[in-house]
Short mmCIF file of C-alpha atoms (C1' of nucleotides) in Angstrom, two decimals:
data_model
loop_
_atom_site.label_atom_id
_atom_site.label_comp_id
_atom_site.label_asym_id
_atom_site.label_seq_id
_atom_site.Cartn_x
_atom_site.Cartn_y
_atom_site.Cartn_z
CA UNK B 1 -2.47 -17.61 36.62
CA UNK B 2 -4.94 -15.01 37.89
CA UNK B 3 -7.11 -15.21 34.72
CA UNK B 4 -8.81 -18.14 32.99
CA UNK B 5 -6.33 -19.93 30.71
CA UNK B 6 -8.04 -19.08 27.45
CA UNK B 7 -9.02 -15.53 28.31
CA UNK B 8 -6.18 -13.66 26.62
CA UNK B 9 -6.26 -15.81 23.48
CA UNK B 10 -10.01 -15.21 23.18
CA UNK B 11 -9.59 -11.46 23.50
CA UNK B 12 -6.87 -11.51 20.89
CA UNK B 13 -9.09 -13.49 18.53
CA UNK B 14 -11.88 -10.94 19.08
CA UNK B 15 -9.51 -8.10 18.12
CA UNK B 16 -8.32 -9.92 14.98
CA UNK B 17 -11.91 -10.68 13.99
CA UNK B 18 -13.01 -7.06 14.47
CA UNK B 19 -9.96 -5.78 12.59
CA UNK B 20 -10.46 -8.21 9.70
CA UNK B 21 -13.99 -6.95 9.10
CA UNK B 22 -13.15 -3.26 9.55
CA UNK B 23 -10.06 -3.42 7.33
CA UNK B 24 -11.88 -5.22 4.53
CA UNK B 25 -14.74 -2.74 4.68
CA UNK B 26 -12.76 0.51 4.91
CA UNK B 27 -9.11 -0.22 4.15
CA UNK B 28 -6.04 -0.56 6.35
CA UNK B 29 -5.31 3.15 6.67
CA UNK B 30 -8.90 4.23 7.21
CA UNK B 31 -9.33 2.19 10.37
CA UNK B 32 -7.40 3.17 13.48
CA UNK B 33 -6.36 1.10 16.47
CA UNK B 34 -8.92 2.92 18.63
CA UNK B 35 -11.77 2.04 16.27
CA UNK B 36 -10.77 -1.63 16.14
CA UNK B 37 -10.61 -1.85 19.93
CA UNK B 38 -14.00 -0.16 20.20
CA UNK B 39 -15.46 -2.81 17.87
CA UNK B 40 -13.88 -5.49 20.04
CA UNK B 41 -15.45 -3.76 23.09
CA UNK B 42 -12.14 -2.77 24.59
CA UNK B 43 -10.21 0.47 25.09
CA UNK B 44 -7.37 1.37 22.80
CA UNK B 45 -4.62 1.26 25.42
CA UNK B 46 -4.95 -2.48 25.80
CA UNK B 47 -4.02 -3.10 22.18
CA UNK B 48 -0.28 -3.29 22.86
CA UNK B 49 -0.75 -6.09 25.34
CA UNK B 50 -1.72 -8.24 22.33
CA UNK B 51 0.26 -6.85 19.39
CA UNK B 52 3.62 -5.16 18.99
CA UNK B 53 2.22 -2.69 16.45
CA UNK B 54 -0.63 -2.10 14.06
CA UNK B 55 1.48 -3.76 11.37
CA UNK B 56 1.74 -6.84 13.56
CA UNK B 57 -2.07 -6.94 13.72
CA UNK B 58 -2.31 -6.69 9.94
CA UNK B 59 0.03 -9.69 9.66
CA UNK B 60 -2.22 -11.61 12.07
CA UNK B 61 -5.30 -10.67 10.02
CA UNK B 62 -3.67 -11.99 6.85
CA UNK B 63 -2.78 -15.25 8.58
CA UNK B 64 -6.17 -15.75 10.23
CA UNK B 65 -8.93 -14.01 8.24
CA UNK B 66 -8.92 -16.14 5.05
CA UNK B 67 -10.22 -19.17 6.99
CA UNK B 68 -13.20 -17.08 8.13
CA UNK B 69 -13.99 -15.70 4.70
CA UNK B 70 -13.73 -19.12 3.08
CA UNK B 71 -16.27 -20.40 5.61
CA UNK B 72 -18.52 -17.44 4.79
CA UNK B 73 -18.27 -18.13 1.05
CA UNK B 74 -18.92 -21.84 1.62
CA UNK B 75 -22.10 -20.85 3.50
CA UNK B 76 -23.11 -18.75 0.51
CA UNK B 77 -22.65 -21.87 -1.64
CA UNK B 78 -24.79 -23.73 0.87
CA UNK B 79 -22.14 -26.37 1.29
CA UNK B 80 -20.26 -27.79 4.23
CA UNK B 81 -17.67 -29.85 2.30
CA UNK B 82 -15.40 -28.18 -0.27
CA UNK B 83 -17.15 -27.99 -3.64
CA UNK B 84 -15.75 -28.12 -7.16
CA UNK B 85 -13.77 -25.18 -8.50
CA UNK B 86 -16.71 -24.01 -10.63
CA UNK B 87 -19.10 -23.96 -7.65
CA UNK B 88 -16.56 -22.01 -5.65
CA UNK B 89 -15.99 -19.48 -8.41
CA UNK B 90 -19.73 -19.07 -8.95
CA UNK B 91 -20.40 -18.34 -5.27
CA UNK B 92 -17.35 -16.07 -5.13
CA UNK B 93 -18.48 -14.07 -8.18
CA UNK B 94 -21.90 -13.35 -6.67
CA UNK B 95 -23.55 -9.98 -6.02
CA UNK B 96 -23.64 -10.95 -2.33
CA UNK B 97 -19.87 -11.26 -2.16
CA UNK B 98 -19.45 -8.05 -4.12
CA UNK B 99 -21.71 -6.20 -1.68
CA UNK B 100 -20.03 -7.53 1.47
CA UNK B 101 -16.28 -7.03 1.47
CA UNK B 102 -16.27 -7.10 5.27
CA UNK B 103 -16.92 -10.84 5.32
CA UNK B 104 -15.50 -11.64 1.88
CA UNK B 105 -12.15 -12.43 0.33
CA UNK B 106 -9.15 -10.62 1.79
CA UNK B 107 -7.27 -10.52 -1.52
CA UNK B 108 -10.15 -8.84 -3.34
CA UNK B 109 -10.71 -6.31 -0.54
CA UNK B 110 -7.10 -5.49 0.36
CA UNK B 111 -4.79 -7.22 -2.13
CA UNK B 112 -2.82 -4.22 -3.43
CA UNK B 113 -2.50 -2.65 0.03
CA UNK B 114 -1.22 -5.91 1.52
CA UNK B 115 1.20 -6.47 -1.37
CA UNK B 116 2.77 -3.07 -0.56
CA UNK B 117 3.14 -4.07 3.09
CA UNK B 118 6.08 -5.07 5.26
CA UNK B 119 7.81 -8.45 5.04
CA UNK B 120 5.78 -9.52 8.06
CA UNK B 121 2.59 -8.97 6.06
CA UNK B 122 3.85 -10.24 2.69
CA UNK B 123 5.10 -13.56 4.05
CA UNK B 124 1.68 -14.83 5.25
CA UNK B 125 0.06 -13.20 2.21
CA UNK B 126 2.11 -15.26 -0.27
CA UNK B 127 1.48 -18.40 1.80
CA UNK B 128 -2.30 -17.84 1.83
CA UNK B 129 -2.45 -17.22 -1.91
CA UNK B 130 -0.49 -20.41 -2.59
CA UNK B 131 -2.76 -22.31 -0.23
CA UNK B 132 -5.81 -21.06 -2.09
CA UNK B 133 -4.27 -22.05 -5.45
CA UNK B 134 -3.44 -25.55 -4.19
CA UNK B 135 -6.95 -26.12 -2.88
CA UNK B 136 -8.53 -24.89 -6.10
CA UNK B 137 -6.24 -27.15 -8.13
CA UNK B 138 -7.13 -30.08 -5.90
CA UNK B 139 -10.83 -29.46 -6.44
CA UNK B 140 -10.50 -29.88 -10.23
CA UNK B 141 -11.14 -33.17 -12.00
CA UNK B 142 -8.43 -35.75 -11.29
CA UNK B 143 -8.57 -36.71 -14.98
CA UNK B 144 -6.66 -33.52 -15.78
CA UNK B 145 -2.86 -33.43 -15.59
CA UNK B 146 -1.30 -31.58 -12.63
CA UNK B 147 0.00 -28.89 -15.00
CA UNK B 148 -3.46 -28.24 -16.45
CA UNK B 149 -4.99 -28.19 -13.00
CA UNK B 150 -2.41 -25.68 -11.83
CA UNK B 151 -3.09 -23.53 -14.88
CA UNK B 152 -6.84 -23.63 -14.42
CA UNK B 153 -6.56 -22.90 -10.73
CA UNK B 154 -4.38 -19.86 -11.48
CA UNK B 155 -6.71 -18.55 -14.18
CA UNK B 156 -9.84 -19.18 -12.14
CA UNK B 157 -8.49 -17.47 -9.02
CA UNK B 158 -7.34 -14.51 -11.14
CA UNK B 159 -10.85 -14.24 -12.62
CA UNK B 160 -12.40 -14.44 -9.18
CA UNK B 161 -10.27 -11.75 -7.57
CA UNK B 162 -10.22 -9.46 -10.62
CA UNK B 163 -13.95 -9.99 -11.14
CA UNK B 164 -14.82 -8.80 -7.64
CA UNK B 165 -12.29 -5.94 -7.67
CA UNK B 166 -13.71 -4.61 -10.95
CA UNK B 167 -17.36 -5.22 -10.02
CA UNK B 168 -16.84 -3.12 -6.88
CA UNK B 169 -15.69 -0.27 -9.10
CA UNK B 170 -18.84 -0.35 -11.25
CA UNK B 171 -22.36 0.90 -10.59
CA UNK B 172 -24.67 -1.72 -9.18
CA UNK B 173 -26.58 -2.48 -12.40
CA UNK B 174 -23.43 -2.64 -14.53
CA UNK B 175 -21.75 -4.76 -11.88
CA UNK B 176 -24.30 -7.57 -11.86
CA UNK B 177 -24.20 -7.88 -15.66
CA UNK B 178 -20.40 -7.87 -15.49
CA UNK B 179 -20.29 -10.56 -12.80
CA UNK B 180 -22.68 -12.71 -14.80
CA UNK B 181 -20.32 -12.46 -17.80
CA UNK B 182 -17.30 -13.40 -15.71
CA UNK B 183 -19.16 -16.40 -14.23
CA UNK B 184 -20.04 -17.56 -17.75
CA UNK B 185 -16.44 -17.06 -18.89
CA UNK B 186 -15.13 -19.23 -16.05
CA UNK B 187 -17.81 -21.87 -16.70
CA UNK B 188 -16.76 -22.09 -20.36
CA UNK B 189 -13.06 -22.14 -19.52
CA UNK B 190 -13.44 -24.95 -16.97
CA UNK B 191 -15.85 -26.96 -19.12
CA UNK B 192 -13.78 -27.41 -22.27
CA UNK B 193 -12.16 -30.83 -22.81
CA UNK B 194 -13.54 -31.98 -19.49
CA UNK E 1 -3.16 37.37 -18.74
CA UNK E 2 0.17 37.84 -16.98
CA UNK E 3 1.22 34.22 -17.60
CA UNK E 4 1.51 32.14 -20.79
CA UNK E 5 -1.89 30.72 -21.73
CA UNK E 6 -0.97 27.06 -21.24
CA UNK E 7 1.13 27.51 -18.14
CA UNK E 8 -1.42 26.60 -15.48
CA UNK E 9 -2.81 23.63 -17.40
CA UNK E 10 0.72 22.29 -17.83
CA UNK E 11 1.47 22.61 -14.13
CA UNK E 12 -1.78 20.85 -13.30
CA UNK E 13 -0.92 18.01 -15.68
CA UNK E 14 2.51 17.70 -14.02
CA UNK E 15 0.86 17.35 -10.61
CA UNK E 16 -1.60 14.71 -11.88
CA UNK E 17 1.23 12.79 -13.55
CA UNK E 18 3.38 12.85 -10.40
CA UNK E 19 0.41 11.85 -8.24
CA UNK E 20 -0.60 9.01 -10.55
CA UNK E 21 2.85 7.42 -10.28
CA UNK E 22 3.22 7.97 -6.53
CA UNK E 23 -0.29 6.69 -5.73
CA UNK E 24 0.15 3.56 -7.82
CA UNK E 25 3.50 2.84 -6.23
CA UNK E 26 2.65 3.50 -2.58
CA UNK E 27 -1.14 3.81 -2.21
CA UNK E 28 -3.46 6.77 -1.83
CA UNK E 29 -3.01 7.17 1.92
CA UNK E 30 0.75 6.67 1.96
CA UNK E 31 1.44 9.65 -0.29
CA UNK E 32 0.78 13.15 1.02
CA UNK E 33 0.07 16.37 -0.83
CA UNK E 34 3.53 17.68 0.09
CA UNK E 35 5.26 14.63 -1.40
CA UNK E 36 3.28 14.91 -4.65
CA UNK E 37 4.10 18.59 -5.00
CA UNK E 38 7.77 17.87 -4.31
CA UNK E 39 7.75 15.30 -7.15
CA UNK E 40 6.14 17.91 -9.40
CA UNK E 41 8.90 20.35 -8.34
CA UNK E 42 6.54 22.69 -6.54
CA UNK E 43 5.81 23.59 -2.94
CA UNK E 44 2.79 22.17 -1.16
CA UNK E 45 0.95 25.46 -0.66
CA UNK E 46 0.32 25.83 -4.37
CA UNK E 47 -1.68 22.63 -4.51
CA UNK E 48 -4.99 24.31 -3.71
CA UNK E 49 -4.66 26.65 -6.65
CA UNK E 50 -5.20 23.57 -8.82
CA UNK E 51 -7.42 21.23 -6.80
CA UNK E 52 -10.18 21.73 -4.23
CA UNK E 53 -8.90 18.85 -2.12
CA UNK E 54 -6.75 15.72 -2.20
CA UNK E 55 -9.89 13.77 -3.09
CA UNK E 56 -10.39 16.04 -6.09
CA UNK E 57 -6.86 15.15 -7.24
CA UNK E 58 -7.60 11.43 -6.86
CA UNK E 59 -10.66 11.89 -9.09
CA UNK E 60 -8.46 13.64 -11.68
CA UNK E 61 -5.93 10.80 -11.52
CA UNK E 62 -8.68 8.24 -12.17
CA UNK E 63 -9.91 10.24 -15.15
CA UNK E 64 -6.47 10.89 -16.63
CA UNK E 65 -3.99 8.16 -15.62
CA UNK E 66 -5.46 5.18 -17.51
CA UNK E 67 -4.58 6.76 -20.87
CA UNK E 68 -0.95 6.96 -19.74
CA UNK E 69 -0.77 3.41 -18.45
CA UNK E 70 -2.40 2.03 -21.59
CA UNK E 71 0.27 3.79 -23.63
CA UNK E 72 2.94 2.30 -21.39
CA UNK E 73 1.49 -1.22 -21.79
CA UNK E 74 1.22 -0.74 -25.54
CA UNK E 75 4.93 0.15 -25.57
CA UNK E 76 5.63 -3.08 -23.68
CA UNK E 77 3.74 -4.91 -26.44
CA UNK E 78 5.90 -3.04 -28.93
CA UNK E 79 2.82 -1.81 -30.75
CA UNK E 80 1.50 1.57 -31.72
CA UNK E 81 -1.97 0.51 -32.88
CA UNK E 82 -4.30 -1.40 -30.56
CA UNK E 83 -3.55 -5.11 -30.72
CA UNK E 84 -5.84 -8.11 -30.27
CA UNK E 85 -7.22 -8.92 -26.84
CA UNK E 86 -4.79 -11.80 -26.41
CA UNK E 87 -1.76 -9.62 -27.16
CA UNK E 88 -3.01 -7.05 -24.71
CA UNK E 89 -3.58 -9.61 -21.98
CA UNK E 90 -0.17 -11.17 -22.58
CA UNK E 91 1.65 -7.85 -22.25
CA UNK E 92 -0.49 -6.95 -19.23
CA UNK E 93 0.26 -10.24 -17.46
CA UNK E 94 4.03 -9.76 -17.79
CA UNK E 95 6.66 -9.70 -15.03
CA UNK E 96 7.49 -6.16 -16.18
CA UNK E 97 3.98 -4.93 -15.46
CA UNK E 98 3.93 -6.78 -12.16
CA UNK E 99 7.20 -5.12 -11.14
CA UNK E 100 6.16 -1.59 -12.12
CA UNK E 101 2.85 -0.56 -10.61
CA UNK E 102 3.86 3.09 -10.86
CA UNK E 103 3.44 3.06 -14.62
CA UNK E 104 0.96 0.20 -14.82
CA UNK E 105 -2.77 -0.35 -14.58
CA UNK E 106 -4.63 1.81 -12.10
CA UNK E 107 -7.24 -0.84 -11.33
CA UNK E 108 -4.62 -3.43 -10.43
CA UNK E 109 -2.64 -0.97 -8.30
CA UNK E 110 -5.48 0.85 -6.55
CA UNK E 111 -8.78 -0.84 -7.45
CA UNK E 112 -10.11 -1.63 -3.97
CA UNK E 113 -9.02 1.75 -2.55
CA UNK E 114 -10.70 3.62 -5.39
CA UNK E 115 -13.87 1.53 -5.12
CA UNK E 116 -14.14 2.65 -1.47
CA UNK E 117 -13.76 6.28 -2.53
CA UNK E 118 -16.15 9.20 -2.77
CA UNK E 119 -18.75 9.58 -5.51
CA UNK E 120 -16.35 11.96 -7.27
CA UNK E 121 -13.81 9.13 -7.52
CA UNK E 122 -16.24 6.28 -8.21
CA UNK E 123 -17.94 8.01 -11.13
CA UNK E 124 -14.82 8.26 -13.35
CA UNK E 125 -13.71 4.85 -12.09
CA UNK E 126 -16.85 3.11 -13.37
CA UNK E 127 -16.57 5.00 -16.65
CA UNK E 128 -12.93 3.97 -17.16
CA UNK E 129 -13.65 0.32 -16.42
CA UNK E 130 -16.52 0.31 -18.91
CA UNK E 131 -14.31 1.98 -21.49
CA UNK E 132 -11.66 -0.68 -21.01
CA UNK E 133 -14.27 -3.43 -21.39
CA UNK E 134 -15.66 -1.89 -24.57
CA UNK E 135 -12.22 -1.60 -26.14
CA UNK E 136 -11.32 -5.16 -25.24
CA UNK E 137 -14.61 -6.43 -26.69
CA UNK E 138 -13.99 -4.43 -29.86
CA UNK E 139 -10.55 -6.01 -30.25
CA UNK E 140 -12.03 -9.54 -30.36
CA UNK E 141 -12.83 -11.33 -33.60
CA UNK E 142 -15.84 -9.84 -35.37
CA UNK E 143 -17.00 -13.39 -36.15
CA UNK E 144 -18.10 -13.70 -32.51
CA UNK E 145 -21.51 -12.49 -31.40
CA UNK E 146 -21.63 -9.26 -29.36
CA UNK E 147 -22.73 -11.24 -26.28
CA UNK E 148 -19.78 -13.62 -26.55
CA UNK E 149 -17.41 -10.72 -27.09
CA UNK E 150 -18.76 -8.96 -24.03
CA UNK E 151 -18.37 -12.12 -22.00
CA UNK E 152 -14.82 -12.72 -23.16
CA UNK E 153 -13.86 -9.11 -22.54
CA UNK E 154 -15.23 -9.33 -19.00
CA UNK E 155 -13.46 -12.61 -18.24
CA UNK E 156 -10.21 -11.49 -19.81
CA UNK E 157 -10.10 -8.18 -17.94
CA UNK E 158 -10.93 -9.98 -14.68
CA UNK E 159 -8.02 -12.38 -15.31
CA UNK E 160 -5.72 -9.50 -16.11
CA UNK E 161 -6.49 -7.44 -13.02
CA UNK E 162 -6.73 -10.42 -10.67
CA UNK E 163 -3.59 -11.93 -12.16
CA UNK E 164 -1.50 -8.86 -11.43
CA UNK E 165 -3.03 -8.27 -7.98
CA UNK E 166 -2.25 -11.84 -6.94
CA UNK E 167 1.18 -11.93 -8.58
CA UNK E 168 2.17 -8.86 -6.57
CA UNK E 169 1.28 -10.74 -3.41
CA UNK E 170 3.56 -13.68 -4.23
CA UNK E 171 7.33 -14.09 -4.03
CA UNK E 172 9.12 -13.29 -7.26
CA UNK E 173 9.77 -16.88 -8.35
CA UNK E 174 6.25 -18.04 -7.53
CA UNK E 175 4.84 -14.97 -9.25
CA UNK E 176 6.43 -15.57 -12.63
CA UNK E 177 5.20 -19.18 -12.72
CA UNK E 178 1.75 -17.98 -11.66
CA UNK E 179 1.64 -15.29 -14.37
CA UNK E 180 2.70 -17.82 -16.98
CA UNK E 181 -0.22 -20.04 -15.94
CA UNK E 182 -2.70 -17.16 -16.12
CA UNK E 183 -1.42 -16.18 -19.58
CA UNK E 184 -1.88 -19.77 -20.77
CA UNK E 185 -5.37 -19.88 -19.25
CA UNK E 186 -6.40 -16.73 -21.13
CA UNK E 187 -4.85 -18.01 -24.35
CA UNK E 188 -6.89 -21.23 -24.10
CA UNK E 189 -10.08 -19.38 -23.18
CA UNK E 190 -9.80 -16.96 -26.09
CA UNK E 191 -8.71 -19.63 -28.59
CA UNK E 192 -11.60 -22.07 -28.31
CA UNK E 193 -14.21 -21.99 -31.11
CA UNK E 194 -12.34 -19.17 -32.76
"C1'" DT J 1 -13.79 -22.25 54.52
"C1'" DG J 2 -12.09 -17.55 54.57
"C1'" DT J 3 -8.78 -13.94 53.70
"C1'" DA J 4 -4.52 -11.55 52.07
"C1'" DC J 5 -1.79 -11.43 48.27
"C1'" DA J 6 0.53 -11.54 43.64
"C1'" DT J 7 -0.50 -11.41 38.92
"C1'" DC J 8 -1.56 -9.31 34.79
"C1'" DA J 9 -5.52 -7.98 31.37
"C1'" DG J 10 -7.44 -3.92 30.58
"C1'" DT J 11 -7.94 1.46 31.38
"C1'" DG J 12 -7.53 6.17 29.96
"C1'" DA J 13 -4.75 10.31 29.85
"C1'" DA J 14 -0.94 11.96 27.44
"C1'" DC J 15 2.85 12.19 23.89
"C1'" DG J 16 4.79 13.52 19.47
"C1'" DC J 17 4.27 13.46 14.69
"C1'" DG J 18 2.57 13.98 10.04
"C1'" DC J 19 -1.23 15.07 7.59
"C1'" DG J 20 -4.67 18.11 4.79
"C1'" DT J 21 -5.69 22.66 4.54
"C1'" DT J 22 -5.39 27.94 4.96
"C1'" DC J 23 -3.56 32.35 4.15
"C1'" DA J 24 -0.78 36.55 3.84
"C1'" DC J 25 2.77 37.25 0.94
"C1'" DT J 26 6.26 37.24 -3.23
"C1'" DG J 27 7.65 37.82 -7.68
"C1'" DA J 28 7.37 36.67 -12.72
"C1'" DT J 29 4.80 37.96 -16.50
"C1'" DG J 30 1.75 40.40 -20.28
"C1'" DT J 31 -0.42 44.86 -21.03
"C1'" DA J 32 -1.33 49.92 -21.18
"C1'" DC J 33 0.52 54.19 -21.93
"C1'" DT P 1 10.95 51.67 -27.19
"C1'" DG P 2 10.70 51.98 -22.22
"C1'" DT P 3 8.40 51.91 -17.80
"C1'" DA P 4 4.67 51.47 -14.28
"C1'" DC P 5 1.14 48.58 -13.21
"C1'" DA P 6 -2.34 44.78 -12.47
"C1'" DT P 7 -2.67 39.97 -12.35
"C1'" DC P 8 -2.24 35.63 -10.42
"C1'" DA P 9 0.83 31.19 -10.08
"C1'" DG P 10 3.52 29.78 -6.67
"C1'" DT P 11 5.70 30.24 -1.67
"C1'" DG P 12 6.23 28.85 3.03
"C1'" DA P 13 4.78 29.42 7.79
"C1'" DA P 14 1.05 28.09 10.54
"C1'" DC P 15 -3.33 25.73 11.97
"C1'" DG P 16 -5.96 21.96 14.01
"C1'" DC P 17 -6.75 17.24 14.05
"C1'" DG P 18 -6.34 12.30 14.32
"C1'" DC P 19 -3.21 8.84 14.43
"C1'" DG P 20 0.02 5.12 16.57
"C1'" DT P 21 2.16 4.48 20.65
"C1'" DT P 22 3.44 4.81 25.78
"C1'" DC P 23 2.76 4.42 30.58
"C1'" DA P 24 1.27 4.79 35.38
"C1'" DC P 25 -2.59 2.93 37.17
"C1'" DT P 26 -6.95 -0.10 38.32
"C1'" DG P 27 -9.28 -3.99 39.52
"C1'" DA P 28 -10.72 -8.87 38.59
"C1'" DT P 29 -9.04 -13.21 39.32
"C1'" DG P 30 -6.60 -17.75 40.98
"C1'" DT P 31 -3.56 -19.22 44.64
"C1'" DA P 32 -1.33 -19.74 49.24
"C1'" DC P 33 -2.00 -20.11 53.85
#
DNA sequence: TGTACATCAGTGAACGCGCGTTCACTGATGTAC
DNA sequence: TGTACATCAGTGAACGCGCGTTCACTGATGTAC
């Protein structure tokens, strides 16, 4: 092998990382292959040595970006270990997350676009959403029944994603009041009978 | 005036209607001016007699489509007068709405794309979201304080939008179980202390 | 240890296509006489 | 009442541009001798 073992995998990871940020900031269609490669400090021709198509890259972003954004949201929470569902929702529904789609949640930044995508994109998308639901459910009190935990995880994740999507559509002042209301709503919903 | 008074306004409305459906089904960037005009049974050249640009049309869609989709969701509820917030959320979080973005909620279908749009798009977007929040708050029990109503409207709308966005990213079987959970979550959250 | 070689990651020019937009034109209509 | 005209909504060919993708090539590297 004429190149260091890990070289190609590292370059690929750099492309996925650059694409994940650019897509979340500007949308899938607004960011071209050339722009992504420029951000990864490469030239556009090399792209097809790593991916079969732009769609193939989008599928890779869906499979790999959520881990990054969860780490970024955990940092915002100031935590290294997974926190409770309420802590997660509170950090997620923050003005910081609203203002920074490029390092935030993929579903809130690109959900509808990804849902309209090819099977290759939808398959990892469904898997990542289910994974997120399972983890949220697991972070709820073990005194609750599995059915209640599943229900609360579903409702909480819906509030999180919808809260950020809507906040990004509002003016800044309106948005922070709105986010505060959604945080309080989730707090109340998770507190009852607990 | 060589043409009937209402003629041009009617044609314009036909274009906005066709665009609203096509955009919600396939996304803003996936639908061209030519395709929209074809759906409105016109040729693409005539477009610029009605709109200054494609962006201008998107702004018109944001200003005018929500009224249509609210009517369509009210029909799903089987109601002519505005129902309670819980009835609205229940109809919104239905498999039918999930399966039909083209006649459903604009925010759930295009929220992130619109939020990334020009000022001309964002201005009506923020106004329509606030309008939706006000109406939801108004449909809650008058025994609740205005602050609580605002909070519950915010949380409920977040659940609605996030619920549909996420459901559209799941497989069909997973999605209907997920929507059922979100409906139950909203029911519980709106029921307490009421 | 030093050198020639094979490998393959990355380069950059070029392609074909579809898009948003423009514009000279057509023809259906209400109005003036 | 009938006809010539002015208006303007809609037509369709054409434009320039940026995109995803291809491909012949370059050159940095590990290996064989």
